[in-house]
């Protein structure tokens, strides 16, 4: 079969999911089983993969989905525990003292706080924590989900202590060694220096978008969820957006260029958060008018979900701000301690796992659940600790856990089928005819059609990988070698093209189905994933176009940088 026909088959499951969720407005619980079935049929027809192998790949996906579901459950549990203990209303009261302006709160929580969480943990954790926090502060559920999904893009290339670059491009080590041996004058001498250079170029692509995206998203926020239904109130906060972006970008870029890809997101988010909160309290660059969503009684019904929400304008403090925020502080500390190898805990935690080797007898189809290393495990532990910290009575504890379990039905169905589909996509490269995998067939067909305009499209391929797999790291693993080959063939700077790949994988977080399912679950929007995807597509498109232009400009100014 031609690569074009294989690409056509490979895109069918994606189209099925999009048509059902976006076009026909089906919930993911109904759409994803059909998309998975389409993927199975295409794998049988185009790749000649036997049914039992597809079953094994699907079971592999189920194990991965369980890990994601533990994160989702933990995030929901933290939200309901704090609501029942009075901690969330105390946080709401405290945020009013920082700023009552919802635009400012969106930047502080959705961008800065989430960036720090991304740097420490990654893998969908930021939206799972930040979106419920915005919901608790009084944001409409749809606004909270969209804002957090879109903002969780700029820091993602450096998330989980640099994992997307350091692990995602791991398959390039031999390519890099061969290139250095063939041409010692290259600006990199091995994998570590190449990874650092990729991170440096990635900051130059993400950097302008940090400013553009914050301004765009505040306009987007007021246009779709404001009482005025206008871009103007959001765009009026442009000074605060620039201030916040600079506070994040200075340590972000300094870390990438000075230290490497491990800490830009974490330190950018942490340092930026502290400075921005201080600036907001001082009124620095904060708009003079205080903007809000208006009374909840006037909201469009489509804005809200099923999660409980305090929409009052005044909040009462039930405890000190320190005690209310302490669960989040403990979560952040646990994430940092467990993710930095030098501390020594990471190796032991990752070794504690449930392993499934050679599922259904197929060698190489393995799965594992690192149950102690999952962020969701920390969430659950801290939720239990909060019962004691906040002196919660048993009826409040029972209510929090009961609501949390009740919210898990829909995301469980949707995620199991979504991640099983991803597993088949990734595993389709092992087949009797040695045919390229489904994602590789798609990327190759696009590459053959694109030719010399590849710099404009390289980021979108990274975004495609994240959309399919739900992970910027897996996108880089999947397409890193392909992007290297495209850059070599077209004589383009390989580090810049790989930077576009990892930036594309980061922006793909906005639209990947399993992130959307998880974010919708924690704010009570399960079943309405298609509505969220219709909103996040536009900032994704904007991001990709800007990145393509920046990539083109960087290549034009560095033509000999191979």
XYZ file of C-alpha atoms in Angstrom:
562
model
C 0.000 0.000 0.000
C 1.137 3.558 -0.700
C 2.109 5.793 2.190
C -0.729 8.127 1.211
C -3.350 5.391 1.568
C -1.851 4.282 4.885
C -2.029 7.874 6.094
C -5.692 7.992 5.030
C -6.419 4.865 7.061
C -4.465 6.194 10.041
C -6.457 9.400 10.190
C -9.856 7.657 10.148
C -9.976 6.982 13.945
C -9.044 10.621 14.613
C -11.764 11.827 12.254
C -14.292 9.518 13.884
C -13.491 11.004 17.305
C -13.632 14.584 15.999
C -16.853 14.128 14.028
C -18.651 12.446 16.912
C -17.373 14.747 19.670
C -17.119 18.091 17.870
C -19.577 17.711 14.997
C -22.304 15.577 16.588
C -21.546 16.674 20.171
C -21.371 13.154 21.522
C -19.772 12.745 24.950
C -16.355 11.107 24.997
C -17.925 8.135 26.782
C -19.800 7.319 23.543
C -17.381 8.700 20.955
C -14.147 7.080 22.109
C -15.380 3.448 21.955
C -16.329 4.036 18.298
C -12.975 5.700 17.594
C -11.196 2.733 19.223
C -13.220 0.305 17.078
C -12.318 2.285 13.938
C -8.661 2.094 14.958
C -8.909 -1.683 15.414
C -10.486 -2.139 11.971
C -7.902 0.092 10.268
C -5.068 -1.792 12.003
C -6.473 -5.113 10.788
C -7.083 -3.955 7.229
C -4.063 -1.709 6.631
C -1.401 -3.160 8.930
C -2.500 -6.814 9.004
C -2.234 -6.942 12.799
C -3.915 -9.942 14.395
C -6.866 -9.421 16.717
C -5.155 -10.935 19.758
C -2.216 -8.531 19.390
C -4.648 -5.613 19.186
C -6.313 -6.920 22.348
C -2.905 -6.990 24.057
C -2.166 -3.411 22.969
C -5.593 -2.333 24.235
C -4.924 -3.941 27.616
C -1.590 -2.120 27.703
C -3.556 1.095 27.222
C -5.917 0.182 30.058
C -2.985 -0.015 32.496
C -1.777 3.420 31.379
C -5.326 4.776 31.700
C -5.516 3.556 35.297
C -2.510 5.737 36.131
C -4.225 8.785 34.584
C -7.468 7.970 36.399
C -5.654 7.899 39.738
C -4.447 11.446 39.008
C -7.993 12.525 38.098
C -9.496 10.920 41.202
C -6.867 12.467 43.456
C -7.454 15.935 41.997
C -11.230 15.617 42.418
C -10.757 14.331 45.962
C -8.552 17.294 46.905
C -11.182 19.687 45.542
C -14.112 18.132 47.427
C -12.081 17.646 50.615
C -11.192 21.338 50.672
C -14.756 22.306 49.875
C -16.086 20.225 52.760
C -13.411 21.371 55.204
C -13.879 25.081 54.480
C -10.382 25.338 53.069
C -11.567 26.277 49.577
C -13.738 29.139 50.825
C -10.769 30.351 52.875
C -8.608 30.338 49.724
C -11.359 32.234 47.912
C -11.376 34.802 50.715
C -7.585 35.149 50.468
C -7.583 35.522 46.686
C -10.024 38.395 47.039
C -7.366 40.154 49.115
C -4.803 39.605 46.327
C -7.220 40.652 43.584
C -10.926 40.299 42.961
C -10.292 40.623 39.231
C -10.943 37.314 37.474
C -8.433 38.193 34.758
C -5.674 38.495 37.347
C -6.760 35.271 39.055
C -6.691 33.431 35.706
C -3.049 34.454 35.207
C -1.954 33.685 38.778
C -3.600 30.246 39.030
C -4.067 29.120 35.414
C -0.663 30.229 34.147
C 1.858 30.802 36.953
C 0.763 28.198 39.526
C 0.121 25.620 36.799
C 3.547 26.301 35.237
C 5.248 25.396 38.512
C 3.191 22.197 38.797
C 4.067 21.339 35.181
C 7.758 21.811 35.921
C 7.540 19.497 38.919
C 5.171 16.780 37.732
C 3.878 17.199 34.161
C 1.685 14.500 32.629
C -1.624 16.360 32.896
C -1.203 17.261 36.570
C -1.393 21.096 36.171
C -4.892 21.204 34.678
C -6.063 18.587 37.172
C -4.999 20.864 40.052
C -5.470 24.367 38.655
C -8.858 23.942 36.955
C -10.689 22.858 40.146
C -8.972 25.698 42.001
C -10.330 28.235 39.484
C -13.714 26.542 39.741
C -13.590 26.958 43.499
C -12.714 30.632 43.093
C -15.966 31.145 41.187
C -14.996 30.615 37.533
C -17.556 28.927 35.262
C -16.531 25.288 34.775
C -16.078 25.661 31.010
C -13.872 28.731 31.434
C -11.758 27.027 34.103
C -11.146 23.952 31.929
C -10.317 25.882 28.747
C -8.034 28.420 30.434
C -6.007 25.748 32.225
C -5.717 23.479 29.174
C -4.510 26.338 26.962
C -2.090 27.839 29.478
C -0.558 24.417 30.080
C 1.539 24.741 26.935
C 4.407 27.233 27.358
C 6.071 25.299 30.230
C 5.385 21.788 28.890
C 8.612 21.269 26.902
C 10.447 21.484 30.236
C 7.815 19.690 32.316
C 8.478 16.939 34.830
C 12.076 18.131 35.278
C 12.859 18.228 31.549
C 11.363 14.855 30.637
C 9.974 15.797 27.165
C 13.468 16.755 25.964
C 15.719 14.477 28.014
C 13.578 11.351 27.589
C 11.576 12.315 24.524
C 14.644 12.634 22.310
C 16.428 9.647 23.815
C 16.225 7.683 20.557
C 18.407 10.340 18.887
C 21.564 9.443 20.808
C 22.972 7.264 18.005
C 22.005 9.809 15.334
C 23.765 12.556 17.280
C 26.894 10.442 17.832
C 27.094 9.605 14.104
C 26.588 13.261 13.136
C 29.336 14.443 15.509
C 31.723 11.785 14.210
C 31.027 12.834 10.619
C 31.352 16.555 11.370
C 33.262 17.552 14.548
C 32.519 21.228 13.868
C 28.885 20.842 14.864
C 27.764 23.046 17.780
C 26.931 19.976 19.892
C 29.290 17.243 21.042
C 26.840 14.658 22.290
C 23.290 14.106 23.484
C 23.495 16.333 26.568
C 24.762 19.365 24.685
C 22.264 18.727 21.857
C 19.394 18.560 24.385
C 20.534 21.847 25.934
C 20.636 23.538 22.514
C 17.154 22.213 21.683
C 15.903 23.648 24.970
C 17.495 27.008 24.198
C 15.800 27.223 20.800
C 12.531 26.050 22.359
C 12.535 29.026 24.755
C 12.890 31.388 21.785
C 9.764 29.820 20.275
C 7.749 29.590 23.488
C 8.860 33.027 24.742
C 6.856 35.268 22.387
C 3.863 32.954 22.802
C 3.938 33.419 26.591
C 3.077 37.075 25.992
C 0.760 36.567 23.013
C -1.127 33.668 24.625
C -1.822 35.381 27.955
C -3.234 38.473 26.211
C -5.190 36.375 23.706
C -6.662 34.096 26.383
C -7.865 36.944 28.595
C -9.635 38.388 25.559
C -10.967 34.906 24.825
C -12.138 34.617 28.446
C -14.142 37.845 28.373
C -15.454 37.201 24.859
C -16.997 33.810 25.636
C -17.718 33.979 29.388
C -18.030 37.659 30.188
C -21.302 39.535 30.618
C -20.202 41.880 27.802
C -19.340 39.018 25.391
C -16.481 41.201 24.152
C -12.730 40.841 23.675
C -12.138 44.367 24.940
C -12.229 43.805 28.753
C -9.678 40.997 28.485
C -7.356 42.890 26.158
C -7.425 45.866 28.559
C -5.356 43.743 30.960
C -2.450 43.572 28.478
C -0.028 45.356 30.822
C -0.556 42.773 33.550
C -0.145 39.976 30.970
C 3.199 41.377 29.858
C 4.301 41.867 33.478
C 3.380 38.272 34.397
C 4.952 36.839 31.238
C 8.230 38.649 31.844
C 8.284 37.470 35.478
C 7.972 33.911 34.186
C 10.238 34.234 31.137
C 13.311 35.755 32.814
C 14.044 32.726 35.058
C 12.605 30.369 32.411
C 15.029 31.484 29.689
C 17.938 31.967 32.115
C 17.589 28.375 33.370
C 17.335 26.902 29.866
C 20.406 28.734 28.586
C 22.422 28.528 31.796
C 21.530 25.176 33.360
C 19.727 23.011 30.817
C 16.194 21.661 30.317
C 15.477 20.353 33.831
C 14.321 23.474 35.693
C 13.049 26.267 33.376
C 9.344 25.550 33.944
C 9.632 24.816 37.664
C 11.727 27.869 38.564
C 9.977 30.097 36.035
C 6.637 29.207 37.585
C 7.804 29.410 41.208
C 9.763 32.676 40.973
C 7.217 34.204 38.618
C 4.325 33.242 40.910
C 5.904 34.955 43.904
C 6.660 38.167 42.016
C 3.270 38.302 40.277
C 1.297 37.777 43.517
C 3.323 40.564 45.129
C 2.743 42.802 42.096
C -0.991 42.089 42.087
C -1.257 42.993 45.784
C 0.565 46.253 45.068
C -1.708 46.943 42.097
C 1.230 46.933 39.689
C -0.024 46.857 36.077
C -3.427 45.674 37.349
C -6.392 47.152 35.416
C -8.218 49.904 37.284
C -11.594 48.286 36.828
C -12.376 44.966 38.528
C -13.774 42.487 36.014
C -15.935 39.489 36.837
C -18.304 37.006 35.241
C -21.415 38.673 36.594
C -24.027 37.015 38.799
C -24.301 33.256 38.311
C -28.016 33.630 37.696
C -27.228 35.398 34.415
C -24.716 32.793 33.166
C -25.453 30.782 30.070
C -26.282 27.217 31.211
C -23.511 25.881 28.939
C -20.891 27.576 31.131
C -21.497 25.367 34.155
C -20.921 21.718 34.945
C -22.159 19.287 37.535
C -19.473 20.025 40.129
C -20.603 22.070 43.105
C -19.552 25.695 42.897
C -19.690 28.646 45.258
C -20.743 31.570 43.105
C -21.181 34.053 45.918
C -19.364 37.361 45.840
C -18.232 37.305 49.461
C -16.358 34.491 51.184
C -15.602 33.703 54.800
C -12.294 32.487 56.188
C -12.750 29.289 58.204
C -9.038 28.947 59.045
C -5.754 30.702 58.366
C -4.579 31.139 54.786
C -1.519 29.057 55.618
C -3.642 26.149 56.799
C -5.987 26.420 53.791
C -3.101 26.389 51.305
C -1.080 23.802 53.261
C -2.445 20.791 51.294
C -1.265 22.384 48.034
C 2.079 23.290 49.585
C 2.562 19.691 50.722
C 1.627 18.398 47.248
C 4.175 20.726 45.642
C 6.886 19.658 48.090
C 6.163 15.969 47.508
C 6.253 16.449 43.747
C 9.574 18.308 43.848
C 11.191 15.879 46.292
C 10.063 12.860 44.300
C 11.062 14.229 40.868
C 14.625 15.469 41.398
C 17.060 12.517 41.030
C 19.754 14.138 43.181
C 17.510 13.916 46.263
C 17.579 10.121 45.956
C 13.899 9.304 46.462
C 12.937 9.101 42.779
C 14.783 5.830 42.117
C 13.114 4.034 45.010
C 9.630 5.329 44.201
C 9.844 4.400 40.524
C 11.080 0.915 41.445
C 7.841 0.243 43.339
C 5.615 -0.865 40.500
C 3.125 -3.428 39.303
C 4.465 -4.897 36.061
C 2.669 -6.655 33.231
C 5.194 -8.358 30.964
C 4.413 -9.774 27.504
C 0.677 -9.142 27.735
C -1.284 -12.070 26.214
C 2.073 -13.618 25.318
C 3.274 -10.849 22.970
C 6.888 -9.939 23.658
C 7.473 -6.230 23.918
C 3.886 -5.367 24.855
C 4.510 -4.495 28.479
C 2.951 -2.112 30.967
C 3.664 -1.005 34.478
C 1.999 1.062 37.152
C 4.413 3.021 39.340
C 1.807 3.399 42.051
C 3.958 5.320 44.539
C 5.374 7.719 41.919
C 2.001 8.784 40.489
C 1.034 12.383 41.339
C -2.458 11.064 42.040
C -1.096 8.962 44.908
C 0.302 12.105 46.502
C -3.063 13.830 46.021
C -4.850 10.998 47.837
C -2.307 10.920 50.667
C -2.602 14.688 51.135
C -6.421 14.467 51.036
C -6.233 11.960 53.890
C -3.786 14.192 55.754
C -6.138 17.166 55.259
C -8.827 15.362 57.277
C -6.518 15.691 60.285
C -5.085 19.112 59.415
C -8.528 20.708 58.988
C -10.222 18.712 61.777
C -12.940 17.415 59.477
C -15.942 15.610 61.004
C -16.790 12.171 59.640
C -19.910 13.317 57.756
C -17.840 15.873 55.801
C -15.218 13.236 54.976
C -17.891 10.820 53.798
C -19.468 13.496 51.593
C -16.104 14.392 49.976
C -15.185 10.793 49.171
C -18.694 9.925 48.008
C -18.843 12.848 45.567
C -15.366 12.040 44.277
C -16.203 8.409 43.482
C -19.480 9.463 41.853
C -17.591 11.716 39.404
C -15.313 8.916 38.138
C -17.724 6.865 35.980
C -17.606 8.966 32.801
C -13.854 9.717 32.720
C -13.115 6.046 33.391
C -15.018 4.881 30.299
C -13.661 7.661 28.088
C -10.035 7.347 29.165
C -9.867 3.560 28.918
C -10.933 3.623 25.265
C -8.915 6.767 24.426
C -5.653 5.402 25.827
C -6.307 1.942 24.338
C -6.574 3.681 20.948
C -3.278 5.461 21.618
C -1.614 2.157 22.458
C -2.718 0.648 19.135
C -1.453 3.727 17.286
C 1.954 3.465 18.913
C 2.189 -0.313 18.619
C 1.097 -0.531 14.989
C 4.714 -0.304 13.826
C 5.180 -3.982 14.701
C 3.374 -5.786 11.890
C 3.989 -8.628 9.383
C 4.742 -6.273 6.500
C 7.163 -4.034 8.448
C 4.925 -1.087 7.546
C 5.510 2.265 9.288
C 3.266 2.824 12.302
C 0.050 4.800 11.977
C 1.509 8.083 13.317
C 4.653 7.665 11.213
C 2.568 7.076 8.086
C 0.665 10.285 8.795
C 3.836 12.296 9.424
C 5.615 10.877 6.362
C 2.701 11.719 4.089
C 2.635 15.275 5.434
C 6.412 15.561 5.067
C 6.358 14.389 1.439
C 3.670 16.931 0.613
C 5.309 19.801 2.517
C 8.876 19.795 1.155
C 10.660 23.090 1.746
C 7.861 24.648 3.789
C 8.569 22.083 6.516
C 9.654 24.696 9.127
C 6.082 26.000 9.083
C 4.652 22.530 9.730
C 7.177 20.849 12.045
C 5.401 22.169 15.126
C 2.034 20.876 13.954
C 3.506 17.364 13.663
C 4.570 17.628 17.299
C 1.044 18.788 18.094
C -0.391 15.822 16.187
C 1.740 13.482 18.298
C 0.488 15.024 21.542
C -3.100 15.005 20.291
C -2.855 11.290 19.528
C -0.866 10.186 22.574
C -1.778 12.763 25.220
C 1.882 13.433 25.996
C 4.542 15.820 24.707
C 7.172 13.295 25.804
C 5.618 10.480 23.775
C 5.197 12.834 20.821
C 8.946 13.523 20.920
C 9.707 9.800 21.246
C 7.414 9.065 18.318
C 8.486 11.785 15.898
C 11.972 12.830 17.066
C 13.807 10.590 14.581
C 11.389 11.504 11.800
C 12.032 15.232 12.383
C 15.795 14.569 12.401
C 15.540 12.790 9.049
C 13.406 15.586 7.563
C 15.909 18.227 8.714
C 18.854 16.218 7.344
C 17.163 15.619 3.986
C 16.129 19.260 3.570
C 19.461 20.535 5.013
C 17.744 22.407 7.826
C 19.234 23.075 11.288
C 18.377 19.888 13.142
C 18.313 21.382 16.652
C 15.849 24.068 15.552
C 13.547 21.525 13.887
C 13.668 19.320 16.988
C 12.870 22.402 19.086
C 9.810 23.001 16.888
C 8.853 19.357 17.473
C 8.958 19.650 21.276
C 7.207 23.031 21.225
C 4.530 21.490 19.012
C 4.147 18.626 21.456
C 3.659 21.192 24.210
C 0.961 23.111 22.359
C -0.747 19.805 21.533
C -1.603 19.510 25.241
C -4.454 21.949 24.573
C -6.300 19.601 22.245
C -5.289 16.070 23.239
C -8.390 14.101 24.096
C -7.167 12.416 27.224
C -6.117 15.763 28.790
C -9.505 17.223 27.860
C -11.323 14.230 29.355
C -9.322 14.592 32.577
C -9.843 18.363 32.825
C -13.563 18.010 32.156
C -13.843 15.340 34.832
C -12.347 17.483 37.591
C -14.689 20.444 36.918
C -17.858 18.438 36.298
C -17.998 18.678 32.500
C -17.799 14.973 31.648
C -19.709 14.364 28.429
C -18.973 17.819 27.042
C -15.420 17.248 25.837
C -16.306 18.242 22.274
C -17.357 21.718 23.423
C -14.014 22.182 25.140
C -12.105 20.955 22.081
C -13.947 23.449 19.877
C -12.682 26.213 22.157
C -9.070 25.043 22.602
C -8.561 24.448 18.858
C -8.280 28.180 18.090
C -5.438 29.004 20.487
C -3.762 25.770 19.297
C -3.961 27.011 15.703
C -2.646 30.454 16.689
C 0.231 28.851 18.599
C 1.164 26.639 15.635
C 1.152 29.495 13.129
C 3.309 31.727 15.337
C 5.736 28.886 16.056
C 5.999 28.138 12.335
C 6.891 31.768 11.622
C 9.456 31.889 14.440
C 10.990 28.595 13.281
C 11.295 29.961 9.741
C 12.946 33.172 10.993
C 15.389 31.285 13.246
C 16.409 29.002 10.392
C 16.868 31.985 8.095
C 19.211 33.605 10.602
C 21.097 30.347 11.329
C 21.413 28.616 7.926
C 24.660 26.793 8.779
C 23.592 25.618 12.233
C 23.243 21.882 11.633
